Each structure stands twice: as C-alpha cells, then as structure tokens.
PDB file of C-alpha atoms in Angstrom:
ATOM      1  CA  MET A   1       0.000   0.000   0.000  1.00 44.00           C
ATOM      2  CA  SER A   2       1.382   3.381  -0.960  1.00 46.00           C
ATOM      3  CA  VAL A   3      -0.206   6.155   1.064  1.00 46.00           C
ATOM      4  CA  ARG A   4       0.954   9.616   1.941  1.00 42.00           C
ATOM      5  CA  GLN A   5       3.031   9.452   5.091  1.00 49.00           C
ATOM      6  CA  ASN A   6       2.477  11.767   8.090  1.00 60.00           C
ATOM      7  CA  LYS A   7      -0.392  13.646   6.484  1.00 79.00           C
ATOM      8  CA  MET A   8      -3.361  15.175   8.241  1.00 85.00           C
ATOM      9  CA  ILE A   9      -6.909  14.151   7.445  1.00 88.00           C
ATOM     10  CA  ALA A  10      -9.946  16.234   8.330  1.00 89.00           C
ATOM     11  CA  VAL A  11     -13.091  14.220   8.984  1.00 91.00           C
ATOM     12  CA  VAL A  12     -16.132  16.492   8.951  1.00 92.00           C
ATOM     13  CA  LEU A  13     -19.128  14.476  10.168  1.00 92.00           C
ATOM     14  CA  SER A  14     -21.924  15.245  12.612  1.00 90.00           C
ATOM     15  CA  ASP A  15     -22.560  11.538  13.296  1.00 88.00           C
ATOM     16  CA  THR A  16     -20.610  10.600  16.443  1.00 88.00           C
ATOM     17  CA  LEU A  17     -20.891   6.856  15.833  1.00 88.00           C
ATOM     18  CA  SER A  18     -19.459   7.219  12.314  1.00 87.00           C
ATOM     19  CA  CYS A  19     -16.596   9.306  13.702  1.00 87.00           C
ATOM     20  CA  LEU A  20     -15.795   6.662  16.323  1.00 88.00           C
ATOM     21  CA  GLY A  21     -15.816   3.952  13.665  1.00 88.00           C
ATOM     22  CA  LEU A  22     -13.523   5.981  11.397  1.00 88.00           C
ATOM     23  CA  GLN A  23     -11.194   6.720  14.308  1.00 89.00           C
ATOM     24  CA  ASN A  24     -10.897   2.978  14.983  1.00 88.00           C
ATOM     25  CA  LEU A  25     -10.342   2.228  11.286  1.00 89.00           C
ATOM     26  CA  PHE A  26      -7.639   4.891  10.897  1.00 88.00           C
ATOM     27  CA  ASP A  27      -5.917   3.919  14.175  1.00 88.00           C
ATOM     28  CA  ASN A  28      -5.772   0.238  13.223  1.00 88.00           C
ATOM     29  CA  TYR A  29      -5.117   0.363   9.473  1.00 87.00           C
ATOM     30  CA  PHE A  30      -3.627   3.811   8.730  1.00 86.00           C
ATOM     31  CA  PRO A  31      -1.650   4.750  11.863  1.00 85.00           C
ATOM     32  CA  GLU A  32       0.674   6.984   9.831  1.00 84.00           C
ATOM     33  CA  MET A  33      -2.202   9.402   9.230  1.00 85.00           C
ATOM     34  CA  GLU A  34      -2.991  12.170  11.690  1.00 87.00           C
ATOM     35  CA  VAL A  35      -6.778  12.412  11.827  1.00 89.00           C
ATOM     36  CA  ARG A  36      -8.735  15.367  13.192  1.00 89.00           C
ATOM     37  CA  PHE A  37     -12.482  15.108  13.685  1.00 90.00           C
ATOM     38  CA  PHE A  38     -14.931  17.994  13.381  1.00 90.00           C
ATOM     39  CA  ALA A  39     -18.632  17.660  14.219  1.00 90.00           C
ATOM     40  CA  SER A  40     -19.462  20.454  11.772  1.00 89.00           C
ATOM     41  CA  PHE A  41     -17.795  22.496   9.067  1.00 88.00           C
ATOM     42  CA  LYS A  42     -17.831  25.537  11.382  1.00 88.00           C
ATOM     43  CA  GLU A  43     -15.537  23.673  13.798  1.00 86.00           C
ATOM     44  CA  LEU A  44     -12.711  23.588  11.249  1.00 81.00           C
ATOM     45  CA  PRO A  45     -10.281  26.134  12.710  1.00 72.00           C
ATOM     46  CA  GLN A  46      -9.840  29.074  10.331  1.00 61.00           C
ATOM     47  CA  LYS A  47      -6.066  28.718  10.300  1.00 54.00           C
ATOM     48  CA  LEU A  48      -6.463  25.057   9.326  1.00 52.00           C
ATOM     49  CA  GLN A  49      -9.024  25.757   6.619  1.00 51.00           C
ATOM     50  CA  SER A  50      -6.176  26.554   4.297  1.00 57.00           C
ATOM     51  CA  ASP A  51      -4.647  23.538   2.683  1.00 69.00           C
ATOM     52  CA  SER A  52      -2.933  21.940   5.655  1.00 77.00           C
ATOM     53  CA  PHE A  53      -5.053  18.791   5.286  1.00 85.00           C
ATOM     54  CA  ALA A  54      -4.028  16.149   2.785  1.00 86.00           C
ATOM     55  CA  TYR A  55      -7.599  14.781   2.642  1.00 88.00           C
ATOM     56  CA  TYR A  56     -11.113  15.737   3.675  1.00 89.00           C
ATOM     57  CA  PHE A  57     -13.612  12.980   4.498  1.00 91.00           C
ATOM     58  CA  THR A  58     -17.239  14.071   4.726  1.00 90.00           C
ATOM     59  CA  ASP A  59     -20.818  13.107   3.893  1.00 87.00           C
ATOM     60  CA  ALA A  60     -23.038  14.258   1.042  1.00 81.00           C
ATOM     61  CA  ASP A  61     -24.955  16.797   3.144  1.00 82.00           C
ATOM     62  CA  THR A  62     -21.838  18.574   4.383  1.00 86.00           C
ATOM     63  CA  PHE A  63     -20.328  18.445   0.916  1.00 85.00           C
ATOM     64  CA  ALA A  64     -23.432  19.998  -0.645  1.00 79.00           C
ATOM     65  CA  MET A  65     -23.752  22.695   2.032  1.00 82.00           C
ATOM     66  CA  HIS A  66     -20.123  23.771   1.550  1.00 83.00           C
ATOM     67  CA  LEU A  67     -19.737  23.031  -2.139  1.00 79.00           C
ATOM     68  CA  ASP A  68     -17.517  26.034  -2.882  1.00 77.00           C
ATOM     69  CA  TYR A  69     -15.019  24.937  -0.240  1.00 84.00           C
ATOM     70  CA  PHE A  70     -14.902  21.276  -1.235  1.00 82.00           C
ATOM     71  CA  LEU A  71     -14.922  21.838  -5.006  1.00 80.00           C
ATOM     72  CA  THR A  72     -11.662  23.763  -4.753  1.00 80.00           C
ATOM     73  CA  ARG A  73     -10.303  20.706  -2.919  1.00 83.00           C
ATOM     74  CA  ARG A  74     -11.995  18.105  -5.099  1.00 80.00           C
ATOM     75  CA  ASN A  75      -8.854  16.011  -5.562  1.00 80.00           C
ATOM     76  CA  LYS A  76      -8.510  15.761  -1.773  1.00 86.00           C
ATOM     77  CA  THR A  77     -12.168  15.264  -0.849  1.00 87.00           C
ATOM     78  CA  VAL A  78     -13.552  11.790  -0.168  1.00 88.00           C
ATOM     79  CA  LEU A  79     -17.299  11.407   0.164  1.00 86.00           C
ATOM     80  CA  LEU A  80     -18.621   8.729   2.519  1.00 87.00           C
ATOM     81  CA  ASN A  81     -21.651   7.031   1.005  1.00 81.00           C
ATOM     82  CA  SER A  82     -23.966   4.217   2.087  1.00 77.00           C
ATOM     83  CA  ASN A  83     -24.202   2.761  -1.440  1.00 70.00           C
ATOM     84  CA  LYS A  84     -23.207  -0.930  -1.508  1.00 67.00           C
ATOM     85  CA  ASP A  85     -22.708  -0.969  -5.294  1.00 65.00           C
ATOM     86  CA  VAL A  86     -18.963  -0.218  -5.385  1.00 58.00           C
ATOM     87  CA  ALA A  87     -18.851  -0.460  -9.172  1.00 58.00           C
ATOM     88  CA  SER A  88     -21.133   2.556  -9.440  1.00 56.00           C
ATOM     89  CA  LEU A  89     -19.130   4.802  -7.113  1.00 61.00           C
ATOM     90  CA  PRO A  90     -16.668   7.407  -8.382  1.00 65.00           C
ATOM     91  CA  ALA A  91     -13.059   6.942  -7.287  1.00 67.00           C
ATOM     92  CA  ASN A  92     -13.343   9.533  -4.508  1.00 79.00           C
ATOM     93  CA  MET A  93     -16.300   7.902  -2.765  1.00 81.00           C
ATOM     94  CA  VAL A  94     -16.141   5.235  -0.074  1.00 83.00           C
ATOM     95  CA  SER A  95     -19.053   2.979   0.765  1.00 81.00           C
ATOM     96  CA  THR A  96     -19.680   2.627   4.491  1.00 84.00           C
ATOM     97  CA  ARG A  97     -21.883  -0.460   4.052  1.00 83.00           C
ATOM     98  CA  LEU A  98     -19.266  -2.919   2.831  1.00 83.00           C
ATOM     99  CA  PRO A  99     -17.400  -5.630   4.716  1.00 86.00           C
ATOM    100  CA  LEU A 100     -14.333  -4.264   6.504  1.00 86.00           C
ATOM    101  CA  GLU A 101     -11.800  -5.717   4.036  1.00 87.00           C
ATOM    102  CA  GLN A 102     -13.492  -4.086   1.048  1.00 84.00           C
ATOM    103  CA  MET A 103     -13.873  -0.779   2.887  1.00 85.00           C
ATOM    104  CA  ILE A 104     -10.149  -0.780   3.722  1.00 85.00           C
ATOM    105  CA  GLU A 105      -9.367  -1.393   0.045  1.00 84.00           C
ATOM    106  CA  GLN A 106     -11.495   1.630  -0.861  1.00 83.00           C
ATOM    107  CA  PHE A 107      -9.680   3.774   1.721  1.00 85.00           C
ATOM    108  CA  GLU A 108      -6.326   2.581   0.370  1.00 84.00           C
ATOM    109  CA  ARG A 109      -7.430   3.508  -3.144  1.00 79.00           C
ATOM    110  CA  CYS A 110      -8.382   7.009  -1.988  1.00 80.00           C
ATOM    111  CA  LEU A 111      -5.179   7.511   0.003  1.00 78.00           C
ATOM    112  CA  ARG A 112      -2.728   6.346  -2.682  1.00 69.00           C
ATOM    113  CA  ILE A 113      -0.083   8.790  -3.756  1.00 42.00           C
ATOM    114  CA  ASP A 114      -0.853  10.142  -7.186  1.00 45.00           C
ATOM    115  CA  GLU A 115       1.560  12.932  -8.016  1.00 36.00           C
ATOM    116  CA  THR A 116       0.162  13.138 -11.543  1.00 37.00           C
ATOM    117  CA  VAL A 117      -3.260  14.328 -10.389  1.00 40.00           C
ATOM    118  CA  VAL A 118      -4.022  17.686 -11.943  1.00 37.00           C
ATOM    119  CA  SER A 119      -5.850  20.406 -10.055  1.00 37.00           C
ATOM    120  CA  GLN A 120      -8.777  20.399 -12.462  1.00 39.00           C
ATOM    121  CA  PRO A 121     -10.143  16.990 -13.449  1.00 43.00           C
ATOM    122  CA  GLU A 122     -11.010  16.473 -17.075  1.00 46.00           C
ATOM    123  CA  LYS A 123     -14.431  17.957 -17.616  1.00 46.00           C
ATOM    124  CA  GLY A 124     -16.538  15.136 -18.978  1.00 46.00           C
ATOM    125  CA  LYS A 125     -13.798  12.447 -19.046  1.00 58.00           C
ATOM    126  CA  GLY A 126     -14.241  11.596 -22.697  1.00 77.00           C
ATOM    127  CA  LEU A 127     -17.955  12.400 -22.844  1.00 85.00           C
ATOM    128  CA  SER A 128     -19.237  14.039 -26.000  1.00 88.00           C
ATOM    129  CA  GLU A 129     -20.896  17.439 -25.744  1.00 88.00           C
ATOM    130  CA  ARG A 130     -24.305  15.783 -26.225  1.00 90.00           C
ATOM    131  CA  GLU A 131     -23.543  13.241 -23.470  1.00 91.00           C
ATOM    132  CA  ILE A 132     -22.585  16.104 -21.148  1.00 90.00           C
ATOM    133  CA  ASN A 133     -25.914  17.783 -21.969  1.00 91.00           C
ATOM    134  CA  VAL A 134     -27.770  14.543 -21.199  1.00 92.00           C
ATOM    135  CA  LEU A 135     -25.795  14.147 -17.966  1.00 92.00           C
ATOM    136  CA  ARG A 136     -26.808  17.677 -16.917  1.00 90.00           C
ATOM    137  CA  GLN A 137     -30.451  16.781 -17.495  1.00 91.00           C
ATOM    138  CA  ILE A 138     -30.124  13.494 -15.572  1.00 91.00           C
ATOM    139  CA  VAL A 139     -28.679  15.136 -12.475  1.00 89.00           C
ATOM    140  CA  LYS A 140     -31.320  17.864 -12.638  1.00 88.00           C
ATOM    141  CA  GLY A 141     -33.867  15.094 -12.080  1.00 88.00           C
ATOM    142  CA  PHE A 142     -35.565  14.942 -15.465  1.00 91.00           C
ATOM    143  CA  THR A 143     -37.059  11.715 -16.815  1.00 92.00           C
ATOM    144  CA  ASN A 144     -35.826  10.172 -20.056  1.00 92.00           C
ATOM    145  CA  ARG A 145     -38.913  11.496 -21.875  1.00 94.00           C
ATOM    146  CA  GLU A 146     -38.343  15.021 -20.502  1.00 93.00           C
ATOM    147  CA  ILE A 147     -34.673  14.895 -21.511  1.00 91.00           C
ATOM    148  CA  ALA A 148     -35.683  13.860 -25.030  1.00 92.00           C
ATOM    149  CA  ASP A 149     -38.133  16.772 -25.214  1.00 93.00           C
ATOM    150  CA  HIS A 150     -35.648  19.333 -23.808  1.00 90.00           C
ATOM    151  CA  LEU A 151     -32.860  18.304 -26.171  1.00 90.00           C
ATOM    152  CA  ASN A 152     -35.110  17.595 -29.184  1.00 91.00           C
ATOM    153  CA  ILE A 153     -33.873  14.023 -29.556  1.00 92.00           C
ATOM    154  CA  SER A 154     -35.633  10.674 -29.519  1.00 92.00           C
ATOM    155  CA  LEU A 155     -36.181   8.612 -26.390  1.00 91.00           C
ATOM    156  CA  ASN A 156     -33.965   5.870 -27.864  1.00 91.00           C
ATOM    157  CA  THR A 157     -31.159   8.407 -28.336  1.00 91.00           C
ATOM    158  CA  VAL A 158     -31.452   9.450 -24.673  1.00 91.00           C
ATOM    159  CA  LEU A 159     -31.257   5.804 -23.594  1.00 92.00           C
ATOM    160  CA  SER A 160     -28.237   5.280 -25.826  1.00 91.00           C
ATOM    161  CA  HIS A 161     -26.489   8.343 -24.349  1.00 91.00           C
ATOM    162  CA  ARG A 162     -27.257   7.156 -20.800  1.00 91.00           C
ATOM    163  CA  LYS A 163     -25.737   3.769 -21.605  1.00 91.00           C
ATOM    164  CA  ASN A 164     -22.610   5.430 -23.046  1.00 90.00           C
ATOM    165  CA  ILE A 165     -22.268   7.771 -20.036  1.00 89.00           C
ATOM    166  CA  THR A 166     -22.490   4.834 -17.632  1.00 86.00           C
ATOM    167  CA  ALA A 167     -19.939   2.839 -19.633  1.00 85.00           C
ATOM    168  CA  LYS A 168     -17.457   5.716 -19.956  1.00 84.00           C
ATOM    169  CA  LEU A 169     -17.647   6.840 -16.334  1.00 83.00           C
ATOM    170  CA  GLY A 170     -18.251   3.460 -14.715  1.00 79.00           C
ATOM    171  CA  ILE A 171     -21.001   5.041 -12.611  1.00 81.00           C
ATOM    172  CA  LYS A 172     -24.453   3.462 -12.601  1.00 79.00           C
ATOM    173  CA  THR A 173     -26.445   5.428 -10.028  1.00 81.00           C
ATOM    174  CA  VAL A 174     -27.968   8.884 -10.340  1.00 83.00           C
ATOM    175  CA  SER A 175     -26.392   9.865  -7.015  1.00 78.00           C
ATOM    176  CA  GLY A 176     -22.974   8.816  -8.309  1.00 79.00           C
ATOM    177  CA  LEU A 177     -23.516  10.708 -11.552  1.00 84.00           C
ATOM    178  CA  THR A 178     -24.640  13.755  -9.574  1.00 83.00           C
ATOM    179  CA  PHE A 179     -21.523  13.683  -7.423  1.00 79.00           C
ATOM    180  CA  TYR A 180     -19.342  13.251 -10.514  1.00 83.00           C
ATOM    181  CA  ALA A 181     -21.052  16.165 -12.293  1.00 84.00           C
ATOM    182  CA  MET A 182     -20.693  18.442  -9.263  1.00 79.00           C
ATOM    183  CA  MET A 183     -17.044  17.511  -8.671  1.00 77.00           C
ATOM    184  CA  ASN A 184     -16.194  18.168 -12.301  1.00 78.00           C
ATOM    185  CA  GLY A 185     -18.026  21.475 -12.660  1.00 78.00           C
ATOM    186  CA  ILE A 186     -20.616  20.123 -15.095  1.00 85.00           C
ATOM    187  CA  VAL A 187     -23.479  21.306 -12.850  1.00 81.00           C
ATOM    188  CA  SER A 188     -23.691  23.564  -9.841  1.00 74.00           C
ATOM    189  CA  LEU A 189     -25.616  22.839  -6.672  1.00 68.00           C
ATOM    190  CA  ASP A 190     -28.221  25.443  -7.685  1.00 71.00           C
ATOM    191  CA  GLU A 191     -29.059  23.456 -10.826  1.00 72.00           C
ATOM    192  CA  ILE A 192     -29.908  20.237  -8.969  1.00 70.00           C
ATOM    193  CA  ASN A 193     -33.461  19.458  -7.802  1.00 58.00           C
ATOM    194  CA  MET A 194     -33.050  18.057  -4.310  1.00 53.00           C
TER     195      MET A 194
END
C-alpha cells in the first residue's frame, strides 16, 4: 500500500458513531495518518481551513452545504456514502456499508499517492458534448422522456447516451452521476433538484 506518510486528514461528520468507527479504522489500518475530527464544518479552525489537510472525508450533506469549499479541494475530498454498489461509485467515494476488508481497500485507493493528479479533473472524461448535456439533465432530475423533449432528440437516443455515459464513467447510479457532475463542474448545486 502506498499512502501519503504523516499527512493530516480532516473528517467532517456530525454523526458521532461514524466518527468513532472511522477513528478505529484509521488507528488500526492507517496509523501513519494524523486524523482530526470535526462535528461540523464551522468547527474547522480558520487557520487550518487553508490547505494543511491532505484529505477531507465528509458526507453528502456537508459536501453539498459547503460546495464552494470542497470543489476547490476536489482532488482531496472523499465522500462517505452508504451505497453498496462499489462499481457505481466514483473513485473519490467510499461505501460505508461494505465488509471491513473491502472498505479498507477503498480507503487505500483514496489515500494512494498520485503525483500526476491535476488540479482540475477532465471535464466530462471523454464524454461528448451531447452526453454532457444529457448528464446535466439526468442530475437535474428529469425523466428520459423530458430529456428527449428538452434536447429535441428521440427517447432511444437518450437511452443510448445514458448507456454510453455509464460505460465511460463506470457510474451506474444517479447519485454517483450527480456527485461526478458536481465535482467536475458540469453542474452547480443550484441546478440540482433536491
């Protein structure tokens, strides 16, 4: 396992039980990491809100409420999710409902050194402009029929684009696609129907 040595991790979660579980996991499997827990975003000390943390672990609610902060740190932000379908999760999401061994593998994947990571991920990751438009419509909560009407394309074309998006990104769920689109600047929080 190749992880960043002696780096600080900020865990921003209001759920005490989740924090205790993460503390145990980090203590036992990633002792080289210095972990600081914050029950809310407001508890992050201002002087530490710079970039002194190597990683930020948080949940979807905190991420969405402080999108501007986390988007500028998107390569260092890991979202904790209760989705068991690992194949449909983006690389910077960890499922909290997996067996311990699989969860540790996901943490290792997120904590690997990757010096080649650029500050801005590729917008669309090989998606065509039309696929990006369909993705925007999907994460805005529109049905396939509504997407077809909005983009003046057939329902079969929408289904074909959805299949291509899923294949290219390796993400099968709408929540995963939403997270991907937000992290890559394809949609803003204001555009999403929650």
